[in-house]
Coordinates of C-alpha atoms in Angstrom, one line a residue:
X1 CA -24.9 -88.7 -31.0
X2 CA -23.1 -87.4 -27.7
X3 CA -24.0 -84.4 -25.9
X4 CA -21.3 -82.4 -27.3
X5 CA -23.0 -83.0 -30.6
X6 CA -26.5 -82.3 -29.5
X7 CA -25.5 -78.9 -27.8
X8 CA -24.0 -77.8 -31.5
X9 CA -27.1 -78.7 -33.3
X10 CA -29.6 -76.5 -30.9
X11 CA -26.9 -73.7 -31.2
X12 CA -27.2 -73.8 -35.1
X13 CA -30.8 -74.9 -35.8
X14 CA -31.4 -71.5 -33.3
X15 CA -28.7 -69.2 -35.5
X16 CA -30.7 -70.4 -38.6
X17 CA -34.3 -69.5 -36.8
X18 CA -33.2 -66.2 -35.6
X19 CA -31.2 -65.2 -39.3
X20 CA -34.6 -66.0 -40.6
X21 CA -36.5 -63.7 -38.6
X22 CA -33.8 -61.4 -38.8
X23 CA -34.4 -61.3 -42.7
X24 CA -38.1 -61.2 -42.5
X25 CA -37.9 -58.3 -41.1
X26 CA -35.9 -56.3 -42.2
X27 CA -36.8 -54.0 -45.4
X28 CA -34.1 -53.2 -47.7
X29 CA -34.6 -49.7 -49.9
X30 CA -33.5 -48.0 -52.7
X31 CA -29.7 -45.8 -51.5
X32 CA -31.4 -42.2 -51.7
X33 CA -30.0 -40.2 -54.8
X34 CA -28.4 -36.8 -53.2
X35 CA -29.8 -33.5 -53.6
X36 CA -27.1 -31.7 -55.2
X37 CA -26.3 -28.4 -53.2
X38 CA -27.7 -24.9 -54.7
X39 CA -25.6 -22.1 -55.8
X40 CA -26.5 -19.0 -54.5
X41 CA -25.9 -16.2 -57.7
X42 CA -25.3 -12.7 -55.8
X43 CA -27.7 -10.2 -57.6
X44 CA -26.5 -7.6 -59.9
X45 CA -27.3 -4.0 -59.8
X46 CA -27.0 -1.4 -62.5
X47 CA -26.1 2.2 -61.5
X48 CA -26.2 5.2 -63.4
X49 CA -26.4 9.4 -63.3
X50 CA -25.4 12.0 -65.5
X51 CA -21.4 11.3 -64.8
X52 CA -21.1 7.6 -65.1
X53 CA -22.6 4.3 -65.5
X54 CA -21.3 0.1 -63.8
X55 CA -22.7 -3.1 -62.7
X56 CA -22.3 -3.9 -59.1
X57 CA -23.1 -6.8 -56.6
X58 CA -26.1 -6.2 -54.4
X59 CA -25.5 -5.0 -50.8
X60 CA -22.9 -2.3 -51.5
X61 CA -23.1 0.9 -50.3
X62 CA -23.2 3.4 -52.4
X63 CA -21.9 7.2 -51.7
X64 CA -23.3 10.1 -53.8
X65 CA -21.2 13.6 -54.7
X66 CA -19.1 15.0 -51.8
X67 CA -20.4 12.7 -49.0
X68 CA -17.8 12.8 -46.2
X69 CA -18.9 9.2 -45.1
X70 CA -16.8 8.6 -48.0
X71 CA -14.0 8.2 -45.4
X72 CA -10.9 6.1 -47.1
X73 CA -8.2 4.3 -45.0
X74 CA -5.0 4.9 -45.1
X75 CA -5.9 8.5 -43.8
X76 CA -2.7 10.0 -45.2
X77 CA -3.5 9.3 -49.1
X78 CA -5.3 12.6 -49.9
X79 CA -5.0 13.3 -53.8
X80 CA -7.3 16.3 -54.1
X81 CA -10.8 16.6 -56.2
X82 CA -14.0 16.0 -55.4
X83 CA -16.2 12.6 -54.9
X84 CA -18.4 12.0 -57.8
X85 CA -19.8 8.4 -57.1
X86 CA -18.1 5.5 -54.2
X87 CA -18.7 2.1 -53.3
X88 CA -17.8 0.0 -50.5
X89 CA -19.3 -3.5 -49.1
X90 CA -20.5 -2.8 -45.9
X91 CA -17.8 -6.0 -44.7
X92 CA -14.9 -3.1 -45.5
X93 CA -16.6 -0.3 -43.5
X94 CA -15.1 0.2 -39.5
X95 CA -15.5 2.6 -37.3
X96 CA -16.8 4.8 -40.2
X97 CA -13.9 4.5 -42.0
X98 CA -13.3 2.0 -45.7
X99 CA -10.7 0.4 -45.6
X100 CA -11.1 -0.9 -49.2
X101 CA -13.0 1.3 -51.8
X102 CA -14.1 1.8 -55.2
X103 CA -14.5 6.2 -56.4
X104 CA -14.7 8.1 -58.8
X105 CA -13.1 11.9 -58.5
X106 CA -13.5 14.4 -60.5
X107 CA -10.9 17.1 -60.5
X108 CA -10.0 20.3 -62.0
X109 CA -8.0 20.5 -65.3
X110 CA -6.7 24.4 -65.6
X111 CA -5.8 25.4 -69.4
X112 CA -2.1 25.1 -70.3
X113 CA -1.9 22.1 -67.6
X114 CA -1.0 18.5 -68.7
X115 CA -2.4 15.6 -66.7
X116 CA 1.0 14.5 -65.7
X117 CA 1.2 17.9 -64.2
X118 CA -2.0 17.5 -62.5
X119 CA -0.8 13.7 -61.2
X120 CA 2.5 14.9 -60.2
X121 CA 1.0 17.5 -57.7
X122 CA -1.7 15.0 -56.4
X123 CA 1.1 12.9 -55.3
X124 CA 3.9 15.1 -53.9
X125 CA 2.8 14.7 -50.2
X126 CA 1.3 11.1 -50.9
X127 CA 3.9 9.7 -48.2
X128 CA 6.5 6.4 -48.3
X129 CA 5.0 5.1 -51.9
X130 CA 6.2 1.8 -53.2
X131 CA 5.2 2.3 -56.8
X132 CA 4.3 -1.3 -58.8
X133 CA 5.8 -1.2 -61.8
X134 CA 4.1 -4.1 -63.3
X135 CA 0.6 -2.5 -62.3
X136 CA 1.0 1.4 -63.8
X137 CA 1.5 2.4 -67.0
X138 CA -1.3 3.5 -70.2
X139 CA -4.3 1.7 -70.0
X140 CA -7.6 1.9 -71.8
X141 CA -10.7 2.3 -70.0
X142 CA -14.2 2.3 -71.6
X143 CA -12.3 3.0 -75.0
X144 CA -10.7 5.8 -73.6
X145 CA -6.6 6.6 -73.4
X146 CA -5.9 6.7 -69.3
X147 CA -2.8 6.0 -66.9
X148 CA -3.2 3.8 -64.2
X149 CA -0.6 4.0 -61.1
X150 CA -0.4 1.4 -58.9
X151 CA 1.2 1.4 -55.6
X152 CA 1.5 0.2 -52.0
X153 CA 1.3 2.5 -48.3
X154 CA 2.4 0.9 -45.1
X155 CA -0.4 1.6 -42.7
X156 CA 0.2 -0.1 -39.5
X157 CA 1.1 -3.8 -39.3
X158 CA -0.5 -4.1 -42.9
X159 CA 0.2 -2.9 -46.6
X160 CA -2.4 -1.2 -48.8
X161 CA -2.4 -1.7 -52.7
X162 CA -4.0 1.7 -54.2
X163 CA -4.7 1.6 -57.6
X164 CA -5.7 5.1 -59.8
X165 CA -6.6 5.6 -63.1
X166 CA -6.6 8.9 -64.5
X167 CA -8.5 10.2 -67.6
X168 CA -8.9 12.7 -69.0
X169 CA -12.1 13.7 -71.2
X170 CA -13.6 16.7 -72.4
X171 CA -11.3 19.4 -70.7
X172 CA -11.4 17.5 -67.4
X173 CA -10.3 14.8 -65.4
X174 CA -11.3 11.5 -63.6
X175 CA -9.9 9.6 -61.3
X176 CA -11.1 6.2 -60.5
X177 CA -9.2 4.9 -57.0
X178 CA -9.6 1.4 -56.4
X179 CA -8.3 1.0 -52.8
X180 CA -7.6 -2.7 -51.4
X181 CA -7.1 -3.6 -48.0
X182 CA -4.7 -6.7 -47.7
X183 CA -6.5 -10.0 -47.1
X184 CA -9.6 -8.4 -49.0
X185 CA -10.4 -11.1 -50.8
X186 CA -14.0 -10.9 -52.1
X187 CA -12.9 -6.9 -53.5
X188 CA -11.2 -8.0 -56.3
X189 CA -14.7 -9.8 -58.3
X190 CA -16.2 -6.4 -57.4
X191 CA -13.4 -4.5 -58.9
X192 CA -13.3 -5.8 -62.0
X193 CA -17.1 -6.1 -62.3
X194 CA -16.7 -2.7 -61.6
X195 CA -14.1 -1.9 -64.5
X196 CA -16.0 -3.7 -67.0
X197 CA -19.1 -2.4 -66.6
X198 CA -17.9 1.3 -66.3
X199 CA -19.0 3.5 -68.8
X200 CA -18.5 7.7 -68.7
X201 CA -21.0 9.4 -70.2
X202 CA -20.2 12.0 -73.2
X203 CA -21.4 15.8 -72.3
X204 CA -20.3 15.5 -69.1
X205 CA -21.6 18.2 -66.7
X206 CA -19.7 21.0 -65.5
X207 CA -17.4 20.7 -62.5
X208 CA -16.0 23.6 -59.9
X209 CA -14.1 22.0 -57.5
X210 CA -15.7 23.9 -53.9
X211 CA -14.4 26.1 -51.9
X212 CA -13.5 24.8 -48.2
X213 CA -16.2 26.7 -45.8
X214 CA -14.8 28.9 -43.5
X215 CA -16.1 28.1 -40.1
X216 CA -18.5 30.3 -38.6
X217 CA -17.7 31.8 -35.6
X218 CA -19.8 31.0 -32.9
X219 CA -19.4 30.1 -28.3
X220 CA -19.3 26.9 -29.5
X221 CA -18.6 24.8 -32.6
X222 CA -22.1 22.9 -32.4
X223 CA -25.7 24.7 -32.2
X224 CA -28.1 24.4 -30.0
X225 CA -29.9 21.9 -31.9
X226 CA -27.5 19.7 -32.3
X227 CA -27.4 19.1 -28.3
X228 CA -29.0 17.6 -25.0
X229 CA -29.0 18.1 -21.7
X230 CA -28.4 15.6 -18.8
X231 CA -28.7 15.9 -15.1
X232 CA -28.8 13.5 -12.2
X233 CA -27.6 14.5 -8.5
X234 CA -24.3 14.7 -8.8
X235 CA -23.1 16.1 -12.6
X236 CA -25.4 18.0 -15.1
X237 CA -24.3 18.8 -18.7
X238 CA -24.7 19.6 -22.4
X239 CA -23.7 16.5 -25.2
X240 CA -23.5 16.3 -28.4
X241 CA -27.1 14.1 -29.9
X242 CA -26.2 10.7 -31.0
X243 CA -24.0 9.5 -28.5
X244 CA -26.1 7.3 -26.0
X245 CA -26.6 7.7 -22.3
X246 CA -25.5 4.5 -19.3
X247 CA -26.4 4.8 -15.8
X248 CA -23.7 3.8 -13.6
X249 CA -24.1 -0.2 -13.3
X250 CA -25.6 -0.8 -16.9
X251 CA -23.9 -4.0 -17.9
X252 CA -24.3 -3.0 -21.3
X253 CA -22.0 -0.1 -21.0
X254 CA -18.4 -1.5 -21.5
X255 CA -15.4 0.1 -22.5
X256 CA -12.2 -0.5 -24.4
X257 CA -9.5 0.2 -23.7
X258 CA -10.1 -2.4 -20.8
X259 CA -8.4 -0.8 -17.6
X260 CA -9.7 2.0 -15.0
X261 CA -8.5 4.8 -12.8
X262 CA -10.7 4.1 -9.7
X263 CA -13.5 5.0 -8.5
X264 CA -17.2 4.5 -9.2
X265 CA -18.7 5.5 -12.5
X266 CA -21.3 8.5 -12.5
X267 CA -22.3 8.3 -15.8
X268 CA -21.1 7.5 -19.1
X269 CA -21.7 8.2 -22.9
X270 CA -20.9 5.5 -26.0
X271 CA -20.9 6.5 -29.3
X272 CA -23.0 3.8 -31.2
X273 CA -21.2 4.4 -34.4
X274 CA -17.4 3.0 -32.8
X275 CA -18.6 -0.6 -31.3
X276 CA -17.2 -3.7 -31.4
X277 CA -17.3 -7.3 -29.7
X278 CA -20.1 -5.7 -27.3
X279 CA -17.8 -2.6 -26.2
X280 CA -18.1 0.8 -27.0
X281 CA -14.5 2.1 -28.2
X282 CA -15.4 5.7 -28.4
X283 CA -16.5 7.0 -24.9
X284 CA -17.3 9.8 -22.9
X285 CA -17.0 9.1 -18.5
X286 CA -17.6 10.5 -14.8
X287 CA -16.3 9.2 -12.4
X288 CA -16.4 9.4 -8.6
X289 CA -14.2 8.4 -6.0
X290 CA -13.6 10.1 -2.4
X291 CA -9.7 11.7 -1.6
X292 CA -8.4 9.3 1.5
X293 CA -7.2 11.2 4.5
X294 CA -3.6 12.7 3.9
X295 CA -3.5 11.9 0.1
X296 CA -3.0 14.4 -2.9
X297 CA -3.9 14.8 -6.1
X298 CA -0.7 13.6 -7.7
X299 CA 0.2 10.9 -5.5
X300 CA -3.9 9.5 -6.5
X301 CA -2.7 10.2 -9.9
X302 CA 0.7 8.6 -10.1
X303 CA -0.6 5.1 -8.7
X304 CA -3.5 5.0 -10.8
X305 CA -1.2 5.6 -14.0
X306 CA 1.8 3.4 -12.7
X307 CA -1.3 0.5 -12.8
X308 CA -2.5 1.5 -15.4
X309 CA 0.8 1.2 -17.5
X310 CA 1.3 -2.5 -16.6
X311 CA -1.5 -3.1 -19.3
X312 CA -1.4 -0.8 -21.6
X313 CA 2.0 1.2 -22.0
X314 CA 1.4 5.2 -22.4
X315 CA 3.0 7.0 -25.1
X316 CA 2.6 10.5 -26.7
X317 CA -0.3 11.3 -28.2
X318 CA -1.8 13.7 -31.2
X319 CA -3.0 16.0 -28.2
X320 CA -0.2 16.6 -26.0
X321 CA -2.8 18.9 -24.2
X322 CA -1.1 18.0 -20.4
X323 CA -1.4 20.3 -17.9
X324 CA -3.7 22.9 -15.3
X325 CA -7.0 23.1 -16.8
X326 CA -10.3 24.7 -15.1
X327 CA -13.2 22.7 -15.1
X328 CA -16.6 24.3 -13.6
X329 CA -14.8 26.9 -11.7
X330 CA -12.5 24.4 -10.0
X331 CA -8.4 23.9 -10.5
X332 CA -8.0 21.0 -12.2
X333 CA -5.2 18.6 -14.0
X334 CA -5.7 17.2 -17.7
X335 CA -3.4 14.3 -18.9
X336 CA -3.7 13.1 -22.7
X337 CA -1.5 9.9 -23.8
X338 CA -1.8 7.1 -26.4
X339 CA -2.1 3.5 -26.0
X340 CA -2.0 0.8 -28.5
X341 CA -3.7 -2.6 -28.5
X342 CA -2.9 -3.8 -32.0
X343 CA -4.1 -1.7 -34.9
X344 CA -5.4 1.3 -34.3
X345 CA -4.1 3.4 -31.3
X346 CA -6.5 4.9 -28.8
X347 CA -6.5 8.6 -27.9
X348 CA -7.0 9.4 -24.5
X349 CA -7.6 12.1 -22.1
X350 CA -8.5 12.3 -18.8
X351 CA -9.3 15.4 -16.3
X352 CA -8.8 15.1 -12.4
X353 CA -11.0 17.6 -10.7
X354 CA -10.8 17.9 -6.8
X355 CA -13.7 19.5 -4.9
X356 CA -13.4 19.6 -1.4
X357 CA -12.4 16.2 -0.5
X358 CA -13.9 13.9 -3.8
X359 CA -12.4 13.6 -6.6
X360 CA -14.2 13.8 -10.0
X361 CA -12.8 12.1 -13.3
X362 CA -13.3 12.8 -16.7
X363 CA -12.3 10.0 -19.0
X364 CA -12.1 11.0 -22.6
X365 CA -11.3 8.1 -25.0
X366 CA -11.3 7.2 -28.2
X367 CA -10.1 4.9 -31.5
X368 CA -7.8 7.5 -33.1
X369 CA -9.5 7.6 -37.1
X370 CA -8.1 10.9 -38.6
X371 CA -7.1 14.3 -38.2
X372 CA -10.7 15.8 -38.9
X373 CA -12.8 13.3 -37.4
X374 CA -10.5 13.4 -34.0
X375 CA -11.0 16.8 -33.7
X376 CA -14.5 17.0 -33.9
X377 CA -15.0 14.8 -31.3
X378 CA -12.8 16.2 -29.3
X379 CA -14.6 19.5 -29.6
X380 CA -18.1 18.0 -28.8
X381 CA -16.2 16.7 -25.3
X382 CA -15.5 19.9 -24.8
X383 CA -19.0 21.6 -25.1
X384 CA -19.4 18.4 -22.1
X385 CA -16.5 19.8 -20.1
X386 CA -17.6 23.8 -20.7
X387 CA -20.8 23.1 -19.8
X388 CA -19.9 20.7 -16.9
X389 CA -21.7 21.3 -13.3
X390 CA -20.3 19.3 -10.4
X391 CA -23.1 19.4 -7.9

């Protein structure tokens, strides 16, 4: 046997020792048999007064008679009566407003009036409807004869389909609004959970739709109660209790829309309820910033603004408040404008004050919600700005 032949042999005999080793050692087992995954059933809760009865999914909020948290989006779709029962899953609920919803309204049914009368007059300033045909027409619901219209609003970049079903028992009417924001796609199995389950009690109680309060006169819309005080060296003032206080440099107080007018900040309020992505979009701010020789108020204003717009265009807003205004005793110059990032606009409103040679800003600014809900914040800055005292 040659070399060649030798050197072959060693290389198999030591293949075969170390397969043999290899197989020694080496403890084959049973393939494990998989767990198969577990379904999660969501829980389902039974609710019922004197009005009504339904089955819903666990973890919706739930709004009792006339609660104005009961806030439904698109603003503009206002059809009258009063809130009797509403649900909402808290993943529908933004800046204190639903953007899809479940309610029941009751409203009132005068004698000699039909309940195409009474629809007809709940929708004559419902604007730019796009009714569904295939959606509205008679219906029955919980054995009962009922009309359901169904219908879509343009609200900013998206479409809303509103649905309403109106019954009428017992000399009065319901209305059940099922509200759906586009791209809801876990609202539908609630709906029709909801719709199922509904029953409406017989001997319903009596309903008088209330009278809208007439506001009470007063130096200022809030009580005392209802405010605090802050002072620091520079600014002392009255605000509005809820809205939380930053010291100027608090990392955690940050602000959208994401631009400045200069300066250095004072101090600044966020309201907790209007947060998102870590930024406060409904705000309250000082700020400070010194007038450099030869400069005026307008040309300081113009240059901030002209930055300002290469960001975030200005346009008109609900205020159009512009002009002199008088803030603690000193001449001052308000400007209000609207920006937009997206869906929804922001309101705001800023107030140059000039004492000796500082300037002083008051940045006002907010997520536009509604008509109502503007307003009242717009009035608790004010009880700020009234009670404003530049040091």
């Amino acid at each position: 046997m040659n070399n060649r032949s030798n050197h072959t042999l060693a290389i198999l005999m030591t293949l075969a020792i170390l397969l043999t080793l290899a197989c020694k050692s080496v403890t084959l087992t049973p393939t494990p048999t998989p767990v198969p995954p577990t379904t999660t059933v969501p829980e389902i809760l039974h609710f019922e007064n004197d009005l009504v009865a339904f089955d819903y999914l666990a973890g919706t909020k739930i709004f009792t008679t006339g609660d104005p948290a009961f806030e439904t989006y698109p603003y503009e779709i206002k059809l009258g009566g009063e809130l009797a029962i509403g649900l909402a899953d808290p993943m529908w609920i933004k800046s204190n407003t639903l953007y899809s919803s479940i309610g029941i309204f009751r409203h009132l049914f005068p004698p000699g009036s039909t309940l195409d009368e009474i629809m007809q007059t709940a929708y004559a300033e419902v604007p730019l409807q796009n009714e569904v045909v295939e959606g509205s027409g008679p219906v029955t619901l919980d054995g009962l004869d009922a009309y359901q219209k169904t219908y879509r609003v343009a609200s900013g970049p998206l479409w809303y389909t509103l649905r309403d079903i109106w019954i009428e028992k017992e000399g009065g009417i319901l209305r059940v609004s099922i509200w759906e924001e586009a791209y809801a796609v876990a609202f539908q199995p609630l709906a029709d959970m909801f719709l199922s389950s509904l029953e409406i009690k017989d001997n319903l109680p009596p309903f008088e739709e209330k009278p809208t309060p007439e506001p009470t006169a007063s130096p200022t819309p809030f009580p005392e109660a209802m405010l605090l005080h802050y002072e620091d060296q520079v600014v002392a003032f009255d605000y509005l209790k809820g809205l939380k206080v930053y010291a100027a440099g608090d990392p955690a107080f940050v602000c959208y829309p994401d631009f400045e007018l200069g300066g250095e900040l004072v101090v600044g309020l966020g309201d907790p309820k209007f947060t998102g992505f870590d930024k406060y979009y409904r705000s309250i701010r000082i700020f400070h910033r010194p007038m450099p020789p030869g400069s005026n108020l307008e040309g300081i204003m113009l240059e901030a603004y002209r930055q300002a717009e290469t960001k975030f265009p200005q346009q008109s807003g609900v205020l159009d408040a512009s002009g002199p205004v008088t803030v603690d005793g000193l001449p001052a110059y308000q400007k209000t404008y609207r920006v937009y990032s997206g869906e929804p606009a922001y309101e705001l409103r800023d107030i140059w004050v000039q004492k000796d040679h500082e300037l002083f800003i008051v940045s006002i600014w907010t997520e536009y919600t509604n008509p109502d809900d503007f307003a009242a914040f717009e009035a608790g800055a004010d009880v700020l700005l009234q009670s404003l005292d530049i040091k």
